[in-house]
Amino acid sequence: MPISFNESDKVFHLQGKTFSYCLMLHPEQGLLNLYWGSRLPDGEITYLINSFWGLASFDLGANRFPTELPTRGTGYYGTPAVCALNAQGNDLTKLTYVSHAIVPGKRRLEGLPAVYTEADSEATTLVITLKDALTGLTVEAEYTVLEDLDALTRSLRLTNGGAERLTLTHMQSASAPLYGDDYELINLNGAWARERQVVRTPLGRANTRVESQRGASGHEQNPFIALVKKDTTEQAGSAWAMALVYSGSFLATAEVNNFYNTRMSIGLNPEVCRWQLDPGASFQTPEAILVYSAEGLNGMSHRFHRIIRTRVARGYWRDKVRPVLINNWEATYFGFNEELILNIARAAKEIGVELFVLDDGWFGKRDRDNCSLGDWVVDRRKLPGGIEGVARKVNELGLRFGLWFEPEMISPDSDLYRAHPDWCLHVDGRSRTEARQQLILDLSRKEVQDYVIEAVSSVLRSAPISYVKWDMNRNMTEYFSGDQTPDRQMETQHRYILGLYRVLEEITSAFPEVLFEGCSGGGGRFDAGFLYYMPQFWTSDDTDPVERLGIQYGTSFVYPPATMGAHVSASPNHQTGRATSIKMRADVALGGNFGFELDLNKLTQEEIEACRKAVETVKAVRGTLQQGEFTRLESPFEGNFAAWQFVGNEGRDVVLCAYQRLVAPNPGCHRVFMTGLCPDARYRDAESGQVFSGAALMHAGLPLRPIRSDFGSWIFRFERV
Ligand code: DGJ
């Protein structure tokens, strides 16, 4: 049984395949978290209590004991898990145990994305109910163990059972104490065009915040943190990690207290979210996914990949191989017409591409990025036959057709803005800050949500559209709503995200066979919340393969390759100006959902042949690339080489990808050491026919024939024989 309760010592034992999470109802200290780590057998764990009494201390128990749900006014001085201001103007909250229930299956979270199950037997859920006697605030802490996926989910449901309004100021979806302070924090930091760089920092004697206040999870930080030991590597050692299934502002913390113990937490960002909870009302926090790995960072990522690919992502495309696409953005930007589009599509068909995507610029009068967002009506100057006309012509060439939208935005120069100037996020009397010359529609308003649903749906109904790229190109500034009373203005960011989720749910379920890909100025909202609605995301606007090594490597800490859009673009690269070979560009793009982002008509015949070959390879191995197990082998953040592998088809098909940044003189021969293969099995290299034992590939390594140029790559395909 993945969750048990021992009545005599009052311990809840949550067990995944390899982890345990032990909670205790302590008569004086309340709900404690005694342990989270490698799986323990059932049995005595309460002896750990003695280790928290310590010597005489200035501090109260709440700061010394491993409280599971820290609140204010208890003597706990870190980031509270729950905090509610009451009508008396204080935020004292003392939660005491009321009841608990252990039930099969997992509840869906109303209006929010969350891990789901397909059968109750996949999960067991524990709900512990606690209450503050004076205010009537009830907290239902919900834990679900997904035993086979070896992960835990956690969220809170907060209900006002009192007679007066409460203001929720802190709502951390998960907050877990860990023993000791010898941890290093890993977060995924970045900016536009350099998303999710892996940053690893020893915890100091100060609290650390990883956060977004942008109204989107954002380019700058990803809603994920991991704590690891100093000796944790990709292949070995412990990692405790949390990822939030949410697309808006968030806060993750790592705090070391004055007893040298650590707490990590993740949830909504209190800087930009406060919620008024009226008597009788409830508030559901987003869900956090918690993963513990004793098998290093790859063990952590394997667990995130499995759960995100199979139980966060949903729908028709979840388990299907994804089409090889070509997108016209970097080929034409806004300057296209039907003929140009069809020329690109024709050339793409010849090398085996399956889907053509028409990017920004097809609607309104959008010749630049300064107008027309909101006016989702085709520009007949560019496309005289409308979207239907161009889609049909693309179909006749033998390609499916996809279309770009940026539905959450409004240009001040648009018919929509002229008709509804109050539909954007704004504050009356203040200027409306434009970014990329656009404002954000106020999706906290139902009428605005309805407009977006209908505007996008009517285009999708009007033509044979098989794919949608859903873009979002700025963050929030005036994140307030003309539709709310002053006391609820600080709810706007979260209400926006709830509105967005309603829009996404309605549109994606009305067009179940359309493949949706998220995008936000590249990968600015690449999070598990978005992946619940759209199974893939544009990883970055930076398509320089050398930069992409780091971006894709970092993204893979949480998100599986099947979620990452990765395209071959022109050389020199439009973002960095770096020139690279077509082989390097294709070999890096093979690490995600493969596509092109250039005008193939401008390539040499030799380059076209290389593209044709790359498409052939992708088609032959995409089952393994998209559904196999992905493992990082060498980090581009640490050396001149990068490498990763995919193992699919129950271990029978293996793809190894290795890359070199700069050529070195007289370099010697670099070897890559694979992992997770069957030591006694034999693997045949598809190109050379050479056969290797799994043990040799893992322990003796595979030599890489030196490449005498910068930015080189090696791809090996092995078949188990
Ligand atoms: C940002 C995206 O990341 C790009 O791929 C492209 O779609 C542009 N927006 C279009 O404006």
XYZ file of C-alpha atoms and ligand atoms in Angstrom:
732
model
C 0.000 0.000 0.000
C 1.690 3.256 -1.091
C 0.162 5.208 1.804
C -0.351 3.827 5.302
C -1.182 5.325 8.663
C 0.195 3.809 11.817
C -2.348 4.585 14.495
C -0.023 3.924 17.412
C 2.813 6.270 16.452
C 0.621 8.519 14.286
C 2.867 8.248 11.266
C 1.754 8.491 7.640
C 4.171 6.608 5.439
C 4.000 7.545 1.744
C 6.025 5.140 -0.382
C 6.863 5.289 -4.060
C 8.965 2.666 -5.796
C 12.146 4.170 -4.411
C 11.181 6.974 -2.027
C 9.535 7.462 1.335
C 7.871 10.601 2.672
C 6.998 10.302 6.361
C 4.607 12.607 8.161
C 3.736 12.489 11.832
C 0.914 13.957 13.870
C 2.757 15.208 16.917
C 0.649 15.999 19.986
C 2.409 19.347 20.624
C 4.204 20.248 17.390
C 1.394 19.435 14.955
C 1.956 17.915 11.523
C 5.656 17.143 11.072
C 7.655 15.874 8.147
C 10.135 13.409 9.612
C 11.705 12.143 6.439
C 11.838 12.447 2.659
C 14.410 10.319 0.864
C 15.244 6.749 -0.155
C 12.469 4.272 0.491
C 12.279 2.925 4.035
C 10.578 -0.252 5.156
C 7.505 0.253 7.305
C 8.489 0.680 10.893
C 9.789 2.949 13.564
C 10.705 6.472 12.426
C 9.484 8.555 15.359
C 12.853 8.160 17.097
C 13.960 11.058 14.907
C 11.811 13.350 17.020
C 14.501 13.363 19.671
C 16.936 14.958 17.267
C 14.859 18.134 17.106
C 14.605 18.900 20.822
C 18.277 19.782 20.916
C 19.847 21.776 23.703
C 18.194 24.700 25.397
C 17.251 27.109 22.668
C 16.053 30.635 22.184
C 13.659 29.331 19.532
C 10.236 27.790 19.789
C 9.389 24.364 18.474
C 7.933 25.541 15.152
C 11.340 26.799 14.084
C 13.221 23.758 15.330
C 10.877 20.953 14.364
C 10.357 19.869 10.743
C 6.916 21.398 10.427
C 5.065 20.274 7.323
C 2.802 23.322 7.068
C 4.568 26.275 8.669
C 2.396 29.322 9.421
C 2.900 32.771 10.944
C 2.671 33.478 14.637
C 3.913 30.085 15.675
C 7.579 30.907 16.106
C 8.430 29.829 12.561
C 10.419 32.512 10.751
C 10.899 31.265 7.214
C 8.563 31.438 4.217
C 5.203 30.158 5.505
C 3.356 27.475 3.584
C 0.053 29.131 4.427
C -0.640 32.614 5.656
C -4.007 34.340 6.024
C -4.709 37.866 7.196
C -7.907 37.945 9.220
C -10.504 40.611 9.873
C -8.684 41.617 13.066
C -5.686 42.607 10.930
C -3.267 39.891 12.061
C -2.023 36.805 10.271
C -1.728 34.398 13.189
C -2.643 30.904 12.084
C -2.396 27.803 14.250
C -3.306 24.710 12.329
C -4.417 21.680 14.272
C -5.259 18.274 12.927
C -8.921 17.536 12.233
C -9.026 14.329 10.200
C -7.488 12.442 7.344
C -8.550 10.121 4.552
C -6.604 7.713 2.366
C -8.375 7.009 -0.904
C -7.547 5.254 -4.181
C -6.959 7.380 -7.290
C -6.370 11.070 -7.692
C -8.741 14.022 -7.786
C -8.666 16.427 -10.742
C -8.062 20.025 -9.708
C -10.913 22.209 -10.846
C -9.785 24.779 -13.376
C -6.104 23.925 -12.978
C -3.768 21.589 -14.821
C -2.523 18.679 -12.758
C -1.122 15.197 -12.987
C -3.972 12.838 -13.884
C -4.524 9.098 -13.779
C -6.231 6.789 -16.238
C -7.248 4.290 -13.552
C -7.656 4.659 -9.808
C -5.182 1.826 -9.340
C -2.369 4.120 -10.545
C -2.470 6.354 -7.483
C -3.297 6.646 -3.814
C -4.213 9.938 -2.211
C -3.921 11.142 1.347
C -5.875 14.201 2.429
C -5.003 15.631 5.819
C -7.409 18.270 7.087
C -6.232 20.893 9.557
C -7.998 23.910 10.968
C -7.324 27.217 12.656
C -9.896 27.303 15.451
C -10.165 31.091 15.652
C -10.507 32.070 12.007
C -12.077 28.860 10.774
C -9.473 28.502 7.996
C -9.402 24.870 6.915
C -6.421 23.451 5.060
C -6.715 20.206 3.143
C -3.209 19.081 2.311
C -3.450 16.624 -0.531
C -0.706 14.116 -1.344
C -0.876 11.614 -4.168
C 1.649 8.833 -4.557
C 2.001 7.566 -8.124
C 3.818 4.411 -7.233
C 4.887 3.210 -10.682
C 5.905 6.670 -11.783
C 7.789 7.026 -8.492
C 6.545 10.547 -7.836
C 4.476 12.450 -5.328
C 2.110 15.344 -6.003
C 1.064 17.895 -3.430
C -1.434 20.742 -3.359
C -3.516 22.610 -0.793
C -7.174 23.413 -0.705
C -7.951 26.312 1.623
C -11.513 26.923 2.808
C -12.854 29.729 4.912
C -15.024 28.013 7.505
C -15.326 31.187 9.585
C -17.713 34.119 9.518
C -15.296 36.792 8.272
C -13.267 37.300 5.152
C -9.646 36.120 5.091
C -6.879 37.370 2.814
C -4.581 34.580 1.713
C -1.051 35.913 1.376
C 1.007 32.718 1.148
C -0.057 29.544 -0.589
C 2.933 27.269 -1.137
C 1.815 24.137 -2.966
C 4.631 22.161 -1.356
C 6.995 22.924 1.500
C 9.323 20.236 2.780
C 12.041 20.275 5.431
C 15.252 18.358 4.790
C 17.823 17.324 7.323
C 21.129 19.212 7.255
C 22.459 22.135 5.259
C 25.050 20.589 2.971
C 22.991 21.011 -0.176
C 23.491 22.688 -3.487
C 20.626 24.376 -5.254
C 19.974 23.747 -8.920
C 17.769 26.146 -10.826
C 17.171 26.829 -14.503
C 17.931 30.453 -15.181
C 17.905 32.460 -18.378
C 16.579 35.162 -20.611
C 15.122 35.391 -24.088
C 17.312 33.279 -26.419
C 19.194 31.634 -23.561
C 16.560 29.819 -21.577
C 17.094 27.229 -18.835
C 20.817 27.427 -18.228
C 21.750 25.045 -15.432
C 22.935 26.913 -12.350
C 24.271 25.006 -9.357
C 25.071 26.963 -6.183
C 25.979 25.770 -2.678
C 23.368 26.920 -0.166
C 24.762 29.655 1.989
C 23.584 31.023 5.296
C 20.890 33.043 3.627
C 17.554 32.229 2.127
C 17.361 31.792 -1.621
C 14.387 32.630 -3.822
C 13.877 31.386 -7.345
C 10.902 33.269 -8.684
C 8.882 34.943 -11.356
C 6.685 37.998 -10.817
C 6.091 38.375 -14.543
C 2.601 36.894 -14.795
C 4.179 33.993 -16.693
C 6.592 31.354 -15.530
C 9.005 33.225 -17.797
C 12.407 33.027 -19.436
C 14.275 34.111 -16.330
C 13.539 31.227 -13.986
C 11.697 27.968 -14.487
C 9.160 26.770 -11.874
C 11.518 24.076 -10.638
C 14.191 23.681 -7.992
C 16.360 20.800 -6.919
C 18.517 20.365 -3.871
C 21.393 17.974 -4.288
C 24.384 16.844 -2.295
C 27.848 18.097 -3.196
C 28.762 14.725 -4.659
C 25.564 14.306 -6.693
C 26.350 13.881 -10.377
C 24.273 13.186 -13.442
C 24.517 9.447 -12.781
C 24.726 9.102 -8.993
C 23.781 10.663 -5.694
C 20.688 12.232 -4.164
C 18.388 14.880 -5.570
C 15.195 16.309 -4.094
C 13.193 18.269 -6.632
C 9.942 20.170 -7.020
C 8.260 21.373 -10.216
C 5.097 23.441 -10.252
C 2.283 22.580 -12.650
C 1.552 26.244 -13.282
C 2.228 28.882 -15.946
C 2.145 32.131 -13.963
C 4.279 33.877 -11.357
C 5.749 31.524 -8.801
C 8.093 31.407 -5.859
C 10.436 28.563 -4.991
C 12.609 28.828 -1.906
C 15.571 27.099 -0.335
C 16.121 28.199 3.243
C 18.624 27.086 5.857
C 17.513 27.715 9.422
C 19.615 28.436 12.488
C 19.686 24.728 13.369
C 21.406 23.996 10.047
C 18.368 22.326 8.558
C 16.940 23.184 5.163
C 13.478 23.747 3.738
C 12.459 23.843 0.108
C 9.120 25.089 -1.114
C 7.271 26.045 -4.271
C 3.973 27.797 -4.947
C 2.269 30.997 -6.025
C 4.335 34.156 -5.621
C 3.093 36.148 -2.600
C 4.615 39.330 -4.062
C 1.971 39.373 -6.774
C -0.825 37.173 -5.507
C -3.209 37.753 -2.640
C -6.601 36.141 -2.535
C -9.757 37.241 -0.742
C -11.441 34.219 0.758
C -15.030 34.912 1.723
C -16.827 32.787 4.304
C -17.644 29.431 2.741
C -15.299 29.940 -0.239
C -12.356 27.706 -1.151
C -9.066 28.305 -2.903
C -7.169 25.572 -4.698
C -3.411 25.995 -5.056
C -1.640 24.724 -8.142
C -0.055 21.316 -7.839
C 3.607 20.568 -7.256
C 5.333 17.410 -8.464
C 7.906 16.136 -5.976
C 10.625 13.761 -7.025
C 13.402 12.151 -5.056
C 16.217 10.368 -6.841
C 19.090 8.408 -5.368
C 20.331 7.877 -8.934
C 21.615 11.329 -9.613
C 20.171 14.074 -11.760
C 19.307 11.710 -14.581
C 17.266 9.675 -12.106
C 15.417 12.878 -11.195
C 14.835 13.769 -14.847
C 13.707 10.244 -15.776
C 10.968 10.519 -13.157
C 9.901 14.009 -14.316
C 9.996 12.907 -17.963
C 7.808 9.865 -17.378
C 5.163 11.715 -15.415
C 5.109 14.798 -17.664
C 5.068 12.813 -20.909
C 2.443 10.307 -19.849
C 0.379 11.867 -17.042
C 0.594 15.621 -17.527
C 0.510 15.826 -21.336
C -2.815 14.612 -22.668
C -4.816 13.873 -25.739
C -4.534 12.564 -29.251
C -0.885 13.497 -29.755
C 0.441 12.375 -26.391
C 1.701 9.002 -27.569
C 1.951 9.702 -31.287
C 5.177 10.432 -33.119
C 5.291 14.121 -33.955
C 5.467 15.345 -37.562
C 8.615 16.851 -39.051
C 7.655 20.460 -39.676
C 8.897 23.554 -41.449
C 8.104 27.011 -40.101
C 8.448 30.116 -42.288
C 9.334 32.610 -39.506
C 13.077 32.894 -39.983
C 12.673 32.295 -43.732
C 10.421 35.301 -44.380
C 9.521 37.050 -41.120
C 6.513 39.243 -42.007
C 7.450 39.548 -45.685
C 5.669 36.652 -47.356
C 2.982 36.043 -49.914
C 1.274 32.884 -51.052
C 3.839 32.146 -53.721
C 6.768 32.370 -51.303
C 4.958 30.154 -48.823
C 4.180 27.526 -51.429
C 7.774 27.567 -52.695
C 9.034 26.835 -49.207
C 6.414 24.131 -48.724
C 7.241 22.530 -52.081
C 10.947 22.337 -51.285
C 10.110 20.957 -47.855
C 7.921 18.227 -49.300
C 10.805 17.100 -51.464
C 12.972 16.325 -48.478
C 10.212 14.530 -46.574
C 8.806 17.288 -44.323
C 5.232 16.535 -43.214
C 3.796 19.806 -41.912
C 4.096 23.426 -42.991
C 3.569 26.116 -40.333
C 2.638 29.670 -41.271
C 3.962 31.968 -38.557
C 3.240 35.577 -37.578
C 2.000 38.101 -40.149
C -0.993 36.422 -41.844
C -3.742 38.579 -40.295
C -4.899 42.194 -40.074
C -2.310 44.519 -41.609
C 0.628 42.976 -39.875
C 3.691 43.869 -41.921
C 5.579 44.602 -38.704
C 5.127 43.724 -35.071
C 3.340 47.004 -34.335
C -0.296 46.193 -35.089
C -3.267 43.867 -35.547
C -2.960 41.461 -32.609
C -6.557 40.660 -31.744
C -7.805 40.973 -35.340
C -7.657 37.328 -36.358
C -8.845 37.966 -39.904
C -6.672 36.935 -42.822
C -4.733 39.590 -44.740
C -5.838 39.039 -48.338
C -3.061 41.232 -49.687
C -0.699 38.409 -48.723
C -3.056 35.454 -49.006
C -5.775 36.203 -51.591
C -7.412 32.819 -51.115
C -7.520 33.254 -47.349
C -6.223 30.725 -44.848
C -8.448 28.117 -46.399
C -6.919 28.739 -49.830
C -3.309 28.497 -48.719
C -4.011 25.551 -46.397
C -5.616 23.592 -49.226
C -2.741 24.331 -51.582
C -0.257 23.199 -48.948
C -2.360 20.068 -48.450
C -2.317 19.442 -52.199
C 1.483 19.443 -52.051
C 1.155 16.577 -49.579
C 1.848 18.526 -46.371
C -0.384 19.274 -43.461
C -0.919 22.928 -42.571
C -0.328 24.722 -39.280
C -0.931 28.288 -38.149
C 0.543 30.761 -35.624
C -1.602 32.764 -33.194
C -0.842 35.074 -30.317
C -4.335 35.063 -28.820
C -3.602 36.582 -25.414
C -2.441 39.888 -26.866
C -3.913 43.066 -28.282
C -2.183 45.736 -30.370
C -3.201 49.323 -29.606
C -3.377 49.616 -33.395
C -6.108 47.035 -33.919
C -9.834 47.013 -34.563
C -10.253 45.029 -31.376
C -8.569 47.746 -29.305
C -10.541 50.478 -30.999
C -13.738 48.595 -30.108
C -12.697 47.513 -26.594
C -9.963 49.727 -25.149
C -10.837 48.423 -21.679
C -10.151 44.774 -22.564
C -6.452 44.940 -21.777
C -4.813 44.640 -18.372
C -4.570 48.238 -17.181
C -5.170 50.740 -14.416
C -7.342 53.750 -15.244
C -5.410 56.992 -15.135
C -2.024 55.322 -15.625
C -0.178 54.762 -18.861
C -0.413 51.350 -20.464
C 3.099 50.007 -20.806
C 3.701 48.508 -24.217
C 6.218 45.765 -24.880
C 6.808 44.743 -28.484
C 4.182 47.427 -29.077
C 1.439 45.316 -27.596
C -0.757 45.032 -24.519
C -2.155 41.966 -22.802
C -5.808 41.033 -22.992
C -7.447 40.790 -19.590
C -8.145 37.072 -19.530
C -9.454 37.319 -15.991
C -12.657 38.596 -17.680
C -15.080 36.006 -18.967
C -16.195 38.077 -21.976
C -12.551 38.437 -23.066
C -11.972 34.706 -22.655
C -15.086 34.059 -24.747
C -13.841 36.420 -27.455
C -10.492 34.634 -27.663
C -12.123 31.195 -27.744
C -14.403 32.210 -30.595
C -11.759 34.174 -32.536
C -9.321 31.254 -32.584
C -12.002 28.587 -33.044
C -13.577 30.294 -36.010
C -10.243 30.355 -37.855
C -9.654 26.687 -36.954
C -13.124 25.800 -38.228
C -12.590 27.693 -41.466
C -9.705 25.692 -42.911
C -7.911 22.346 -42.719
C -5.551 23.341 -39.906
C -3.693 20.472 -38.252
C -1.328 22.376 -35.964
C -1.383 25.577 -33.921
C 1.580 27.508 -32.548
C 0.268 29.448 -29.523
C 2.657 32.330 -28.911
C 2.852 34.948 -26.112
C 5.425 37.688 -26.443
C 5.486 39.904 -23.396
C 5.169 39.832 -19.618
C 2.755 41.731 -17.411
C 3.270 45.254 -16.116
C -0.124 46.708 -15.100
C -1.420 43.361 -13.878
C -4.739 44.714 -12.730
C -8.249 44.437 -14.063
C -10.935 46.965 -14.909
C -13.385 44.267 -13.932
C -12.442 43.829 -10.281
C -13.066 45.674 -7.054
C -9.972 47.270 -5.437
C -9.736 44.596 -2.737
C -9.399 41.868 -5.361
C -6.891 43.556 -7.700
C -4.023 41.435 -6.364
C -5.898 38.362 -7.592
C -5.609 39.464 -11.207
C -2.439 37.609 -12.158
C -3.805 34.303 -10.896
C -7.281 34.987 -12.296
C -5.607 35.654 -15.668
C -3.943 32.241 -15.565
C -7.221 30.574 -14.557
C -8.899 32.368 -17.471
C -6.109 31.302 -19.802
C -6.507 27.694 -18.672
C -10.246 27.865 -19.403
C -9.488 29.202 -22.889
C -6.896 26.488 -23.511
C -9.183 23.744 -22.241
C -12.082 24.879 -24.434
C -10.036 25.276 -27.602
C -7.885 22.171 -27.283
C -10.860 19.976 -26.459
C -12.918 21.396 -29.340
C -10.099 20.503 -31.773
C -8.732 17.293 -30.281
C -6.752 16.200 -33.330
C -4.960 19.496 -33.825
C -1.375 19.394 -32.572
C -0.867 22.444 -30.337
C 2.594 23.800 -29.574
C 3.121 26.455 -26.913
C 5.561 29.317 -27.396
C 6.455 32.466 -25.530
C 9.141 34.482 -27.273
C 10.775 31.079 -27.576
C 10.634 29.146 -24.316
C 9.372 31.807 -21.911
C 6.500 29.759 -20.519
C 7.883 26.250 -20.766
C 6.238 24.656 -17.749
C 4.246 21.597 -16.770
C 1.038 23.656 -16.569
C 1.193 24.555 -20.241
C 2.164 21.024 -21.238
C -1.142 19.781 -19.791
C -2.876 21.581 -22.664
C -0.215 21.424 -25.354
C 2.137 18.452 -25.536
C 5.025 20.426 -26.989
C 6.633 23.859 -26.613
C 8.992 25.963 -28.720
C 12.172 25.638 -26.674
C 13.889 28.886 -27.623
C 14.094 31.485 -30.374
C 17.795 30.772 -30.272
C 18.316 28.114 -32.931
C 22.111 28.390 -32.952
C 23.031 24.729 -32.381
C 25.914 25.583 -30.077
C 23.643 27.628 -27.827
C 20.898 25.050 -28.180
C 23.132 22.393 -26.609
C 22.883 24.189 -23.275
C 19.253 25.219 -23.701
C 18.082 21.688 -24.525
C 20.361 20.161 -21.893
C 18.921 22.442 -19.207
C 15.334 22.008 -20.393
C 15.754 18.245 -20.109
C 16.279 18.533 -16.360
C 12.488 18.549 -16.063
C 10.929 18.265 -19.516
C 11.236 15.288 -21.882
C 12.520 15.674 -25.468
C 9.002 14.972 -26.808
C 7.993 18.362 -25.402
C 10.829 20.387 -26.992
C 10.533 22.000 -30.422
C 13.975 22.008 -32.110
C 14.576 23.362 -35.611
C 17.338 23.607 -38.172
C 17.740 27.269 -39.101
C 19.921 29.306 -41.436
C 23.654 29.830 -41.099
C 24.970 32.311 -40.039
C 22.443 32.042 -37.253
C 19.979 34.940 -36.918
C 20.400 35.231 -33.147
C 24.160 34.842 -32.712
C 25.665 35.313 -36.165
C 27.571 32.038 -35.776
C 28.135 29.866 -38.820
C 27.731 26.123 -38.378
C 27.405 23.142 -40.676
C 23.994 21.812 -41.635
C 24.986 18.512 -40.024
C 25.634 20.129 -36.638
C 22.336 22.023 -36.839
C 20.389 18.892 -37.756
C 22.124 16.710 -35.178
C 21.238 19.137 -32.387
C 17.634 19.515 -33.595
C 17.370 15.735 -33.415
C 17.362 16.165 -29.627
C 13.771 17.477 -29.731
C 10.734 17.568 -32.024
C 12.612 18.035 -35.264
C 11.808 20.733 -37.788
C 13.151 23.459 -40.057
C 12.994 27.235 -39.763
C 14.592 28.475 -42.990
C 14.041 28.750 -46.721
C 15.263 25.462 -48.148
C 15.383 27.067 -51.604
C 18.426 29.035 -50.453
C 20.494 25.959 -49.590
C 23.086 24.284 -51.780
C 22.308 20.883 -53.273
C 24.730 19.343 -50.824
C 22.938 20.952 -47.898
C 19.572 19.815 -49.243
C 20.890 16.255 -49.366
C 22.044 16.571 -45.761
C 18.563 17.804 -44.779
C 16.913 14.925 -46.654
C 19.186 12.491 -44.842
C 18.418 14.111 -41.483
C 14.674 13.805 -42.077
C 15.127 10.155 -43.031
C 17.070 9.522 -39.832
C 14.510 11.339 -37.700
C 11.673 9.332 -39.214
C 13.550 6.098 -38.599
C 14.267 6.806 -34.947
C 11.645 9.295 -33.783
C 9.769 6.678 -31.765
C 12.932 6.263 -29.702
C 13.702 9.992 -29.597
C 10.222 10.982 -28.514
C 9.136 8.076 -26.355
C 12.355 6.453 -25.251
C 14.328 7.197 -22.119
C 16.576 10.234 -22.491
C 19.791 10.394 -20.464
C 22.373 13.172 -20.300
C 25.970 11.981 -20.558
C 28.206 15.049 -20.873
C 27.300 18.596 -19.974
C 27.911 21.513 -22.344
C 28.055 23.666 -19.208
C 31.152 21.831 -18.034
C 33.350 21.124 -21.013
C 33.983 21.238 -24.716
C 31.819 18.179 -25.412
C 28.159 17.445 -24.859
C 26.471 14.068 -25.156
C 23.144 12.422 -24.520
C 21.451 9.161 -25.391
C 17.978 7.810 -26.049
C 16.976 4.215 -25.347
C 13.648 3.077 -26.760
C 11.648 0.137 -27.962
C 12.195 -1.705 -24.669
C 15.924 -1.262 -24.816
C 16.322 -2.505 -28.394
C 16.967 0.842 -30.095
C 19.612 3.241 -28.910
C 20.597 6.634 -30.291
C 23.729 8.345 -29.060
C 24.346 12.022 -29.833
C 27.661 13.729 -29.125
C 28.817 17.245 -29.913
C 32.022 19.249 -29.881
C 32.119 22.997 -29.425
C 35.624 23.984 -30.462
C 38.273 22.025 -32.254
C 41.500 21.580 -30.312
C 44.933 21.044 -31.841
C 46.364 17.568 -31.403
C 43.314 16.630 -29.330
C 43.652 12.943 -28.541
C 40.562 10.800 -28.825
C 37.527 11.632 -26.709
C 35.351 8.761 -25.484
C 31.690 8.837 -24.511
C 30.519 6.520 -21.750
C 26.953 5.397 -22.191
C 24.707 4.301 -19.358
C 21.674 2.172 -18.583
C 22.415 -0.432 -21.279
C 22.175 -4.140 -20.682
C 25.817 -5.105 -19.901
C 25.602 -8.568 -21.458
C 23.600 -7.525 -24.516
C 25.288 -6.735 -27.815
C 24.584 -3.565 -29.768
C 25.213 -3.142 -33.488
C 26.150 0.269 -34.865
C 23.761 0.748 -37.819
C 26.348 2.603 -39.898
C 29.542 0.607 -39.427
C 27.957 -2.737 -38.544
C 30.385 -3.000 -35.633
C 29.037 -4.821 -32.585
C 29.779 -3.763 -28.992
C 28.762 -5.222 -25.682
C 26.621 -2.989 -23.452
C 29.329 -3.304 -20.803
C 31.998 -2.023 -23.187
C 29.887 0.955 -24.300
C 29.269 1.841 -20.672
C 32.658 1.126 -19.073
C 35.302 1.231 -21.818
C 33.489 3.987 -23.696
C 33.002 4.753 -27.356
C 35.854 6.673 -29.030
C 34.767 9.650 -31.142
C 36.733 10.034 -34.324
C 38.265 13.528 -34.001
C 36.551 16.236 -36.063
C 38.902 18.919 -37.299
C 36.515 21.831 -37.157
C 34.560 23.801 -34.621
C 30.992 22.701 -33.877
C 31.123 19.041 -34.829
C 28.689 16.252 -34.081
C 28.432 12.471 -34.047
C 25.195 10.471 -34.170
C 25.244 6.701 -33.595
C 22.289 4.383 -33.951
C 22.569 1.027 -32.241
C 20.286 -1.914 -32.398
C 20.398 -4.606 -29.747
C 21.168 -7.896 -31.486
C 8.208 34.693 -31.034
C 8.374 33.244 -31.375
O 9.188 32.616 -30.445
C 8.911 33.130 -32.784
O 9.142 31.786 -33.094
C 7.935 33.737 -33.732
O 6.749 33.004 -33.748
C 7.685 35.188 -33.355
N 7.306 35.314 -31.981
C 6.603 35.783 -34.213
O 6.264 37.041 -33.825
